[in-house]
Short mmCIF file of C-alpha atoms and ligand atoms in Angstrom, two decimals:
data_model
loop_
_atom_site.label_atom_id
_atom_site.label_comp_id
_atom_site.label_asym_id
_atom_site.label_seq_id
_atom_site.Cartn_x
_atom_site.Cartn_y
_atom_site.Cartn_z
CA MET A 1 -0.05 -0.42 0.34
CA SER A 2 1.11 3.00 -1.04
CA GLN A 3 2.02 5.84 2.18
CA THR A 4 -0.22 8.90 2.73
CA ILE A 5 0.70 12.52 2.03
CA GLN A 6 0.44 14.16 5.42
CA SER A 7 0.45 18.46 5.19
CA VAL A 8 3.18 20.33 6.40
CA ARG A 9 3.55 20.41 10.15
CA GLY A 10 2.26 24.01 11.01
CA MET A 11 0.31 24.15 7.88
CA ASN A 12 -3.33 23.89 8.24
CA ASP A 13 -6.14 22.25 5.74
CA ILE A 14 -9.29 24.40 7.09
CA LEU A 15 -12.01 22.08 5.73
CA PRO A 16 -15.70 22.58 5.22
CA GLY A 17 -17.50 23.08 8.32
CA GLU A 18 -14.65 25.64 9.42
CA ALA A 19 -14.01 27.53 5.87
CA GLU A 20 -17.82 29.07 6.17
CA PHE A 21 -16.77 30.59 9.31
CA TRP A 22 -13.67 32.18 7.19
CA GLU A 23 -15.94 33.72 4.87
CA ILE A 24 -18.37 35.01 6.54
CA PHE A 25 -15.79 37.03 8.26
CA GLU A 26 -13.66 38.12 5.17
CA GLU A 27 -17.73 39.51 5.04
CA THR A 28 -17.15 40.83 7.96
CA ILE A 29 -13.28 42.58 7.19
CA ARG A 30 -14.18 43.52 3.85
CA SER A 31 -16.89 45.78 5.13
CA TRP A 32 -15.41 47.23 7.92
CA LEU A 33 -13.07 48.12 6.17
CA LYS A 34 -14.74 49.89 3.26
CA SER A 35 -16.47 51.66 5.16
CA TYR A 36 -12.94 53.19 6.46
CA GLY A 37 -12.28 53.78 3.15
CA TYR A 38 -9.74 51.22 2.55
CA LYS A 39 -9.05 49.47 -1.21
CA PRO A 40 -8.09 46.13 -1.38
CA ILE A 41 -4.35 45.24 -3.21
CA ARG A 42 -3.69 41.53 -4.02
CA LEU A 43 0.30 40.96 -3.49
CA PRO A 44 2.32 37.63 -4.21
CA ILE A 45 2.99 35.28 -1.67
CA VAL A 46 6.87 35.17 -2.95
CA GLU A 47 9.38 38.02 -3.04
CA PRO A 48 13.31 38.53 -3.33
CA THR A 49 14.74 37.46 0.00
CA PRO A 50 16.97 40.72 -0.19
CA LEU A 51 13.11 42.97 0.31
CA PHE A 52 12.01 40.99 3.42
CA LYS A 53 15.78 41.35 5.34
CA ARG A 54 16.17 45.37 4.14
CA ALA A 55 12.54 45.64 5.18
CA ILE A 56 12.32 43.57 8.66
CA GLY A 57 15.98 43.51 9.48
CA GLU A 58 18.45 41.33 9.51
CA VAL A 59 18.58 41.16 13.84
CA THR A 60 14.92 40.33 14.53
CA ASP A 61 13.66 36.40 14.90
CA ILE A 62 11.88 36.65 11.57
CA VAL A 63 14.90 37.23 9.23
CA GLU A 64 17.62 35.16 11.75
CA LYS A 65 15.62 32.33 11.53
CA GLU A 66 11.99 32.02 10.84
CA MET A 67 11.88 32.51 6.85
CA TYR A 68 10.83 29.75 4.07
CA SER A 69 14.22 31.27 1.64
CA PHE A 70 15.35 29.02 -1.44
CA THR A 71 16.36 29.71 -4.41
CA ASP A 72 14.83 29.39 -7.44
CA SER A 73 16.45 26.03 -9.13
CA LEU A 74 15.57 27.24 -13.05
CA ASN A 75 16.67 31.42 -12.38
CA GLY A 76 19.53 31.20 -9.51
CA GLU A 77 16.81 33.56 -7.69
CA THR A 78 17.14 34.07 -4.18
CA LEU A 79 13.25 33.84 -2.94
CA THR A 80 10.74 34.52 0.27
CA LEU A 81 7.75 32.97 1.01
CA ARG A 82 6.25 36.64 2.66
CA PRO A 83 7.19 36.45 6.47
CA GLU A 84 4.70 39.29 5.86
CA GLY A 85 2.87 41.44 3.86
CA THR A 86 4.09 45.35 5.08
CA ALA A 87 7.17 44.62 3.09
CA GLY A 88 5.55 43.45 0.15
CA CYS A 89 3.17 46.50 0.34
CA VAL A 90 5.86 48.68 0.28
CA ARG A 91 7.43 47.62 -2.58
CA ALA A 92 4.44 47.73 -4.95
CA LEU A 93 3.99 50.97 -3.97
CA ILE A 94 7.21 52.16 -4.87
CA GLN A 95 6.89 49.90 -7.98
CA HIS A 96 3.70 51.07 -9.03
CA LYS A 97 4.38 54.37 -7.65
CA LEU A 98 1.07 54.52 -6.01
CA ALA A 99 1.57 57.56 -3.33
CA ALA A 100 2.75 59.90 -6.02
CA GLN A 101 -0.60 61.90 -6.71
CA GLN A 102 -2.15 61.56 -2.66
CA PRO A 103 -1.86 59.43 -0.11
CA GLN A 104 -2.75 55.43 -0.37
CA ARG A 105 -5.33 53.71 2.11
CA LEU A 106 -4.22 50.16 1.83
CA TYR A 107 -5.33 46.26 2.67
CA TYR A 108 -4.74 42.82 1.90
CA MET A 109 -5.61 39.91 3.32
CA GLY A 110 -3.69 36.37 3.33
CA GLN A 111 -1.43 33.72 4.38
CA MET A 112 2.34 34.30 5.54
CA PHE A 113 4.74 32.22 6.62
CA ARG A 114 6.78 31.81 9.36
CA HIS A 115 8.84 28.88 10.52
CA GLU A 116 7.94 29.09 14.30
CA ARG A 117 7.65 26.66 16.84
CA PRO A 118 3.83 25.14 16.53
CA GLN A 119 1.40 25.24 19.28
CA LYS A 120 -2.49 26.94 19.85
CA GLY A 121 -2.67 30.12 18.26
CA ARG A 122 1.07 29.43 16.54
CA TYR A 123 1.42 28.54 12.98
CA ARG A 124 4.13 28.31 10.26
CA GLN A 125 1.66 29.45 7.47
CA PHE A 126 -1.48 31.54 8.60
CA ASN A 127 -3.66 34.40 7.97
CA GLN A 128 -3.51 38.34 8.37
CA VAL A 129 -5.69 40.71 7.44
CA GLY A 130 -3.12 44.06 7.34
CA VAL A 131 -3.70 47.46 6.65
CA GLU A 132 -1.52 50.36 5.62
CA SER A 133 -1.94 53.81 4.58
CA PHE A 134 0.99 55.85 2.91
CA GLY A 135 1.27 59.56 2.52
CA TYR A 136 -0.08 60.38 6.19
CA ALA A 137 2.09 62.29 8.72
CA GLY A 138 0.61 63.01 11.34
CA PRO A 139 -1.16 61.30 14.85
CA ASP A 140 -4.10 61.06 13.55
CA ILE A 141 -4.92 58.50 10.66
CA ASP A 142 -2.47 56.02 14.11
CA ALA A 143 -5.76 56.81 15.62
CA GLU A 144 -7.78 56.56 13.90
CA GLN A 145 -6.46 53.28 12.91
CA ILE A 146 -6.58 52.21 16.90
CA LEU A 147 -10.42 52.69 16.39
CA MET A 148 -11.02 50.31 13.99
CA GLY A 149 -9.55 48.08 16.12
CA ALA A 150 -11.93 48.34 18.07
CA ARG A 151 -15.12 48.85 16.08
CA LEU A 152 -13.78 45.72 14.18
CA TRP A 153 -13.69 43.50 17.39
CA ASP A 154 -16.99 45.35 18.27
CA ASP A 155 -18.09 44.20 15.41
CA LEU A 156 -17.24 40.84 15.61
CA GLY A 157 -18.82 40.48 19.31
CA LEU A 158 -15.16 40.13 20.32
CA ASP A 159 -15.13 41.80 23.90
CA GLY A 160 -11.76 41.34 26.47
CA ILE A 161 -9.22 42.44 23.71
CA ASN A 162 -6.99 45.34 25.72
CA LEU A 163 -4.66 48.02 24.03
CA GLN A 164 -1.56 48.53 24.24
CA ILE A 165 0.29 51.50 22.92
CA ASN A 166 4.03 52.73 22.83
CA SER A 167 6.37 55.69 21.03
CA LEU A 168 9.23 54.64 19.98
CA GLY A 169 10.35 57.59 18.96
CA GLN A 170 12.77 58.19 15.54
CA PRO A 171 16.28 56.81 14.90
CA ASN A 172 18.45 59.75 16.41
CA GLU A 173 16.34 59.16 19.80
CA ARG A 174 16.14 55.26 19.92
CA ALA A 175 20.01 55.79 19.88
CA ASN A 176 20.56 57.95 22.60
CA HIS A 177 18.68 55.34 24.71
CA ARG A 178 20.44 52.76 23.19
CA VAL A 179 23.74 54.10 25.02
CA GLU A 180 21.94 54.12 28.14
CA LEU A 181 20.08 50.08 27.18
CA ILE A 182 23.03 48.51 26.36
CA ALA A 183 24.97 50.02 29.62
CA HIS A 184 22.15 48.30 31.74
CA PHE A 185 22.70 45.20 30.54
CA GLU A 186 26.14 45.78 30.47
CA ARG A 187 26.58 46.04 34.25
CA TYR A 188 24.25 42.56 34.61
CA ALA A 189 26.04 40.60 32.25
CA ASP A 190 25.78 37.70 34.22
CA VAL A 191 21.44 37.62 34.06
CA LEU A 192 21.69 38.11 30.43
CA ASP A 193 20.84 34.64 28.54
CA GLU A 194 22.45 33.82 25.54
CA GLU A 195 20.38 35.51 23.26
CA ALA A 196 20.21 39.03 25.22
CA LYS A 197 24.51 38.63 25.22
CA ARG A 198 24.28 38.06 21.30
CA ARG A 199 21.67 40.68 20.61
CA LEU A 200 22.71 42.82 23.28
CA HIS A 201 24.99 44.88 20.84
CA THR A 202 22.46 44.59 17.76
CA ASN A 203 19.59 45.15 18.46
CA PRO A 204 18.95 45.80 22.63
CA LEU A 205 15.88 46.81 21.84
CA ARG A 206 14.82 43.29 21.70
CA ILE A 207 15.94 42.07 25.10
CA LEU A 208 13.23 44.65 26.74
CA ASP A 209 11.34 41.66 24.56
CA SER A 210 12.25 38.79 26.04
CA LYS A 211 10.28 36.32 28.16
CA ASN A 212 13.15 34.84 30.08
CA PRO A 213 12.12 34.66 34.27
CA TYR A 214 16.02 35.77 35.33
CA MET A 215 15.97 38.67 33.45
CA GLN A 216 12.75 40.38 34.47
CA GLU A 217 13.79 42.02 37.48
CA VAL A 218 17.03 43.88 34.95
CA ILE A 219 14.48 44.26 32.04
CA ALA A 220 11.82 46.26 34.50
CA ALA A 221 14.52 48.23 35.94
CA ALA A 222 16.27 49.55 32.32
CA PRO A 223 15.81 53.14 31.12
CA ILE A 224 12.68 53.69 29.53
CA LEU A 225 12.97 55.31 25.82
CA VAL A 226 9.89 57.65 25.95
CA ASP A 227 12.84 59.48 28.62
CA HIS A 228 13.94 59.87 25.36
CA LEU A 229 12.06 61.35 23.06
CA GLY A 230 12.00 65.14 21.94
CA SER A 231 9.46 67.46 21.49
CA GLU A 232 8.19 66.39 18.38
CA SER A 233 7.50 62.73 19.16
CA LEU A 234 6.09 63.40 22.30
CA ALA A 235 3.35 65.99 20.89
CA HIS A 236 2.96 62.72 18.40
CA PHE A 237 1.77 60.20 21.03
CA GLU A 238 -0.26 62.96 23.30
CA GLY A 239 -2.12 63.55 19.61
CA VAL A 240 -2.93 59.81 19.45
CA GLN A 241 -3.48 59.74 22.53
CA GLN A 242 -6.16 62.61 22.62
CA VAL A 243 -7.94 61.18 20.01
CA LEU A 244 -8.22 57.73 21.98
CA ARG A 245 -9.71 59.50 25.09
CA ASP A 246 -11.65 61.65 23.18
CA ALA A 247 -13.30 58.41 22.25
CA GLY A 248 -13.56 56.90 24.95
CA LEU A 249 -11.29 53.68 24.89
CA PRO A 250 -9.48 52.21 27.27
CA TYR A 251 -5.71 51.62 26.32
CA VAL A 252 -2.27 50.52 28.24
CA LEU A 253 0.93 52.86 28.08
CA ASN A 254 3.98 49.83 27.87
CA PRO A 255 6.76 51.78 27.72
CA ARG A 256 8.03 47.96 27.14
CA LEU A 257 6.62 47.18 23.86
CA VAL A 258 8.88 47.30 21.57
CA ARG A 259 7.41 44.97 18.58
CA GLY A 260 9.94 42.26 16.76
CA LEU A 261 10.13 44.12 13.48
CA ASP A 262 12.44 46.55 13.46
CA TYR A 263 11.02 49.56 10.42
CA TYR A 264 9.15 51.04 13.54
CA ASN A 265 9.00 54.23 14.88
CA LEU A 266 6.36 56.95 16.64
CA THR A 267 3.26 54.74 17.65
CA VAL A 268 3.12 51.35 18.55
CA PHE A 269 0.50 48.98 19.59
CA GLU A 270 -0.75 46.09 20.01
CA TRP A 271 -4.72 44.84 21.39
CA ILE A 272 -3.69 41.39 23.41
CA THR A 273 -6.34 39.16 24.95
CA ASP A 274 -5.58 36.87 27.61
CA ARG A 275 -8.05 33.86 26.83
CA LEU A 276 -5.74 32.30 24.29
CA GLY A 277 -3.04 31.51 26.27
CA ALA A 278 0.29 32.23 24.77
CA GLN A 279 -0.37 33.84 21.69
CA GLY A 280 -3.30 36.42 23.11
CA THR A 281 -1.54 39.41 20.29
CA VAL A 282 -4.33 39.30 17.97
CA CYS A 283 -3.41 42.58 15.93
CA ALA A 284 -0.20 45.10 16.09
CA GLY A 285 1.13 47.07 14.10
CA GLY A 286 2.49 50.64 14.45
CA ARG A 287 4.31 53.60 12.15
CA TYR A 288 6.60 52.95 9.72
CA ASP A 289 7.55 56.71 8.28
CA ALA A 290 11.14 55.55 7.00
CA LEU A 291 10.69 51.94 4.91
CA VAL A 292 9.27 53.85 1.80
CA GLU A 293 12.89 55.51 1.18
CA GLN A 294 14.24 52.41 3.02
CA LEU A 295 13.00 49.98 0.02
CA GLY A 296 13.76 53.28 -2.60
CA GLY A 297 11.08 55.38 -2.51
CA LYS A 298 10.60 59.24 -2.01
CA PRO A 299 10.05 60.12 1.59
CA THR A 300 6.45 58.71 2.38
CA PRO A 301 5.28 58.84 5.72
CA ALA A 302 3.10 55.73 7.15
CA CYS A 303 1.72 53.56 9.32
CA GLY A 304 -0.85 50.32 9.30
CA PHE A 305 -1.78 47.06 11.67
CA ALA A 306 -2.47 43.59 10.28
CA MET A 307 -4.18 40.90 12.91
CA GLY A 308 -3.74 37.11 13.28
CA VAL A 309 -7.58 35.69 11.90
CA GLU A 310 -6.17 31.83 13.01
CA ARG A 311 -6.29 34.00 16.52
CA LEU A 312 -9.14 36.16 16.11
CA LEU A 313 -11.60 33.70 14.87
CA ALA A 314 -10.60 30.95 18.31
CA LEU A 315 -11.62 33.92 20.36
CA MET A 316 -14.29 34.08 18.32
CA ARG A 317 -15.57 30.10 18.63
CA GLU A 318 -14.11 30.42 22.62
CA ALA A 319 -16.82 32.98 22.75
CA GLY A 320 -19.11 30.99 21.59
CA GLY A 321 -19.73 34.14 19.06
CA GLU A 322 -19.47 32.22 15.31
CA PRO A 323 -22.45 33.28 13.31
CA ALA A 324 -24.93 30.49 12.43
CA LEU A 325 -24.40 28.89 9.10
CA GLU A 326 -27.13 29.09 7.01
CA GLY A 327 -28.37 25.87 4.96
CA ILE A 328 -29.43 25.73 1.53
CA ASP A 329 -33.05 26.54 0.55
CA VAL A 330 -34.04 23.34 -2.17
CA TYR A 331 -32.87 20.17 -2.21
CA LEU A 332 -33.48 18.55 -5.30
CA VAL A 333 -34.76 15.25 -5.41
CA HIS A 334 -36.03 12.97 -8.99
CA GLN A 335 -36.15 9.79 -9.61
CA GLY A 336 -37.45 7.53 -13.16
CA GLU A 337 -36.02 8.84 -17.02
CA ALA A 338 -38.20 11.86 -16.97
CA ALA A 339 -37.90 13.69 -14.34
CA SER A 340 -34.42 13.52 -14.05
CA ARG A 341 -34.42 14.38 -17.53
CA MET A 342 -36.61 17.39 -16.85
CA ALA A 343 -34.62 17.97 -13.20
CA PRO A 344 -31.73 19.52 -14.80
CA ARG A 345 -33.87 22.96 -15.89
CA VAL A 346 -36.05 22.81 -12.74
CA ALA A 347 -32.52 23.89 -10.69
CA GLU A 348 -31.65 25.83 -12.77
CA GLY A 349 -35.07 28.00 -13.50
CA LEU A 350 -34.58 28.30 -9.35
CA ARG A 351 -31.58 29.38 -9.58
CA ASP A 352 -32.22 31.58 -11.97
CA HIS A 353 -34.95 33.14 -9.03
CA GLY A 354 -32.00 33.75 -6.35
CA ILE A 355 -33.21 29.71 -5.05
CA ASP A 356 -30.06 27.83 -4.07
CA VAL A 357 -30.30 24.35 -5.25
CA LEU A 358 -28.32 20.72 -4.08
CA PHE A 359 -28.77 18.90 -6.86
CA HIS A 360 -28.64 14.74 -6.49
CA CYS A 361 -26.57 13.16 -8.26
CA GLY A 362 -25.69 9.52 -8.07
CA GLY A 363 -29.21 7.90 -7.85
CA GLY A 364 -31.01 5.75 -5.67
CA SER A 365 -34.38 4.95 -4.90
CA PHE A 366 -36.93 8.42 -3.96
CA LYS A 367 -36.53 6.74 -0.15
CA SER A 368 -32.52 6.99 0.12
CA GLN A 369 -33.22 10.82 -1.57
CA MET A 370 -35.15 12.06 0.90
CA LYS A 371 -33.10 10.76 3.85
CA LYS A 372 -30.29 12.81 2.52
CA ALA A 373 -32.37 15.77 1.34
CA ASP A 374 -33.74 15.47 5.61
CA ALA A 375 -29.17 15.55 6.27
CA SER A 376 -29.12 18.20 3.97
CA GLY A 377 -31.05 20.75 6.08
CA ALA A 378 -32.45 22.07 3.36
CA ALA A 379 -35.36 24.46 3.86
CA PHE A 380 -37.35 22.39 0.81
CA ALA A 381 -36.55 19.08 -1.12
CA VAL A 382 -38.46 19.86 -4.45
CA ILE A 383 -39.72 16.03 -5.62
CA ILE A 384 -39.99 15.04 -8.84
CA GLY A 385 -41.31 11.79 -10.11
CA ASP A 386 -42.53 10.50 -13.66
CA ASP A 387 -46.35 11.78 -12.46
CA GLU A 388 -44.61 15.18 -11.80
CA ALA A 389 -42.89 14.92 -15.08
CA GLN A 390 -45.67 13.75 -16.65
CA ALA A 391 -48.24 16.87 -15.14
CA GLY A 392 -45.57 19.33 -15.60
CA GLU A 393 -45.67 19.90 -11.65
CA VAL A 394 -42.91 19.44 -8.75
CA THR A 395 -43.73 18.49 -5.11
CA LEU A 396 -42.78 21.07 -2.66
CA LYS A 397 -41.78 19.35 0.78
CA PRO A 398 -41.05 21.61 3.77
CA LEU A 399 -38.66 19.79 5.45
CA ARG A 400 -38.70 22.16 8.32
CA SER A 401 -41.12 22.99 10.62
CA GLN A 402 -41.74 26.43 11.32
CA GLY A 403 -44.03 27.00 14.24
CA ASP A 404 -47.02 26.00 14.42
CA GLN A 405 -47.57 26.48 10.44
CA PRO A 406 -48.92 23.04 7.95
CA ASN A 407 -46.12 20.98 7.44
CA GLU A 408 -47.74 19.11 4.61
CA GLN A 409 -46.80 18.12 0.69
CA LYS A 410 -48.33 20.35 -2.28
CA ARG A 411 -47.90 19.94 -5.80
CA VAL A 412 -47.10 22.70 -7.75
CA GLY A 413 -46.21 23.65 -11.20
CA VAL A 414 -43.34 23.95 -12.88
CA ASP A 415 -43.61 27.75 -13.02
CA ALA A 416 -44.96 28.71 -10.16
CA VAL A 417 -42.73 26.51 -7.99
CA ALA A 418 -39.93 29.75 -7.13
CA ASP A 419 -42.61 32.11 -6.32
CA GLU A 420 -44.43 29.81 -3.60
CA ILE A 421 -40.94 29.22 -1.87
CA MET A 422 -39.90 33.07 -1.57
CA ASN A 423 -43.92 33.77 -0.70
CA SER A 424 -43.44 31.05 1.92
CA PHE A 425 -39.52 32.24 2.64
CA ILE A 426 -41.39 35.78 3.45
CA ASP A 427 -44.22 33.75 5.62
CA TRP A 428 -41.61 32.67 7.40
CA GLU A 429 -39.47 35.54 8.47
CA GLU A 430 -43.12 37.22 9.39
CA ALA A 431 -44.41 34.63 12.04
P1 HAM B 1 3.19 41.27 13.78
O1 HAM B 1 3.55 41.31 15.00
O2 HAM B 1 4.41 40.22 12.89
O3 HAM B 1 3.30 42.12 12.36
O4 HAM B 1 1.73 39.65 12.87
C1 HAM B 1 0.69 41.16 13.06
C2 HAM B 1 -0.52 39.77 14.04
O5 HAM B 1 -0.07 38.40 12.88
C3 HAM B 1 0.03 39.06 15.25
O6 HAM B 1 -0.35 39.79 16.26
C4 HAM B 1 -0.94 37.76 15.50
O7 HAM B 1 -1.68 38.36 15.47
C5 HAM B 1 -0.19 37.18 13.56
N1 HAM B 1 0.65 36.40 13.61
C6 HAM B 1 2.10 36.77 13.53
N2 HAM B 1 2.28 35.42 13.31
C7 HAM B 1 1.50 34.34 13.34
C8 HAM B 1 1.83 33.04 13.45
N3 HAM B 1 3.39 32.10 13.58
N4 HAM B 1 0.94 32.38 13.86
C9 HAM B 1 -0.65 33.01 13.80
N5 HAM B 1 -0.52 33.78 14.07
C10 HAM B 1 0.53 35.05 13.50
C11 HAM B 1 3.75 42.08 11.49
O8 HAM B 1 3.17 41.20 10.63
C12 HAM B 1 4.02 43.27 10.59
N6 HAM B 1 3.91 43.35 9.47
C13 HAM B 1 2.05 44.28 11.44
C14 HAM B 1 1.98 45.64 10.24
C15 HAM B 1 1.25 46.02 9.55
N7 HAM B 1 2.69 47.33 10.96
C16 HAM B 1 2.35 47.91 10.75
N8 HAM B 1 1.64 47.39 8.89
#
């Protein structure tokens, strides 16, 4: 017997029954984004490796150990499965000069790839919805993007997602802080783990993000970046907070929120829940004003965020807030030669009226077909036997009882069956 092939570890199938929820989720997402004037952009899953190295930063977990990179054996190019969407979005913006005329508000959704250790809420292939704005320099857009999150949690029926914000200032402000930070950690070098030691002179800010319990005391005592911010950076941060306060949106100032990608400046934020165990960040982002220029474009202020779809759906499931799946309208049962020739036309005629039809395929007795109709969750069986075929009629049988309404089957002319079904739906809705 040949061996079966399994999916790649950490890359999951989303099966029927589950995939419908994804579609409903995506519909909610699209109308939410439209209500803020964001436009869709569809980007390649594979990009040149240097794009991610330059955008995300050489000394980050993603670039150091999580990227799926390979050489295209056909032409020798070094490529990478995108670990996130911002870099590709900026690449496309520059390549197509999208921000030359006017500012842009863009969004994308799709698979991202990171070679992390799979666990609940952390996968090697996962999905993000990402939002990026280009050409807006003020704190108003940062604040609007944060408010967008709050509205979405509400639209999805989620609560208990808490907002943390911080400001990373500008590179020169970070440079001063960095000197102090290195001096601080050097004083406690004996407490630092291997990773922290390695990052001490390359990316000391990331040490603040360490979860190592032995280092927490030293991290808590480390100098704080906000103390190094100049008046412009502070004014920007205050501008963001002002909008949040005016909107009555609670937030926590977390001076140790640093993010795992290097492109950020000024505002950074994360939406976090404690209901998903260790992987509680459902959405994260911030400002990245230098990235467009760094990747070869004209200086363009930018701000964005991305959310983990698997984590949000898990949260919705946990909250019991998964939307009800709509069943099919009609299961079409047919038996006998004349009936089976007439049945496809009847099905298409119903679909012309916007009625969804599950057409029975594969023959079988009336009894076995009716069992399948009952199991399908359809509202009606439309039954065609030779008798009906000869009379140009069908038998319409309601399959779900609707309160105290009679649940009886009746014969209906082929031309009248769509109206009959539509009227029943209206009656049921009103009842
Ligand atoms: P990120 O924080 O790396 O940011 O990812 C954003 C979100 O994607 C996370 O908060 C999490 O919900 C989800 N996520 C990340 N890794 C995984 C994983 N292995 N499995 C499941 N979910 C995951 C970015 O990617 C930035 N591009 C966000 C951004 C956009 N900043 C500005 N614009």
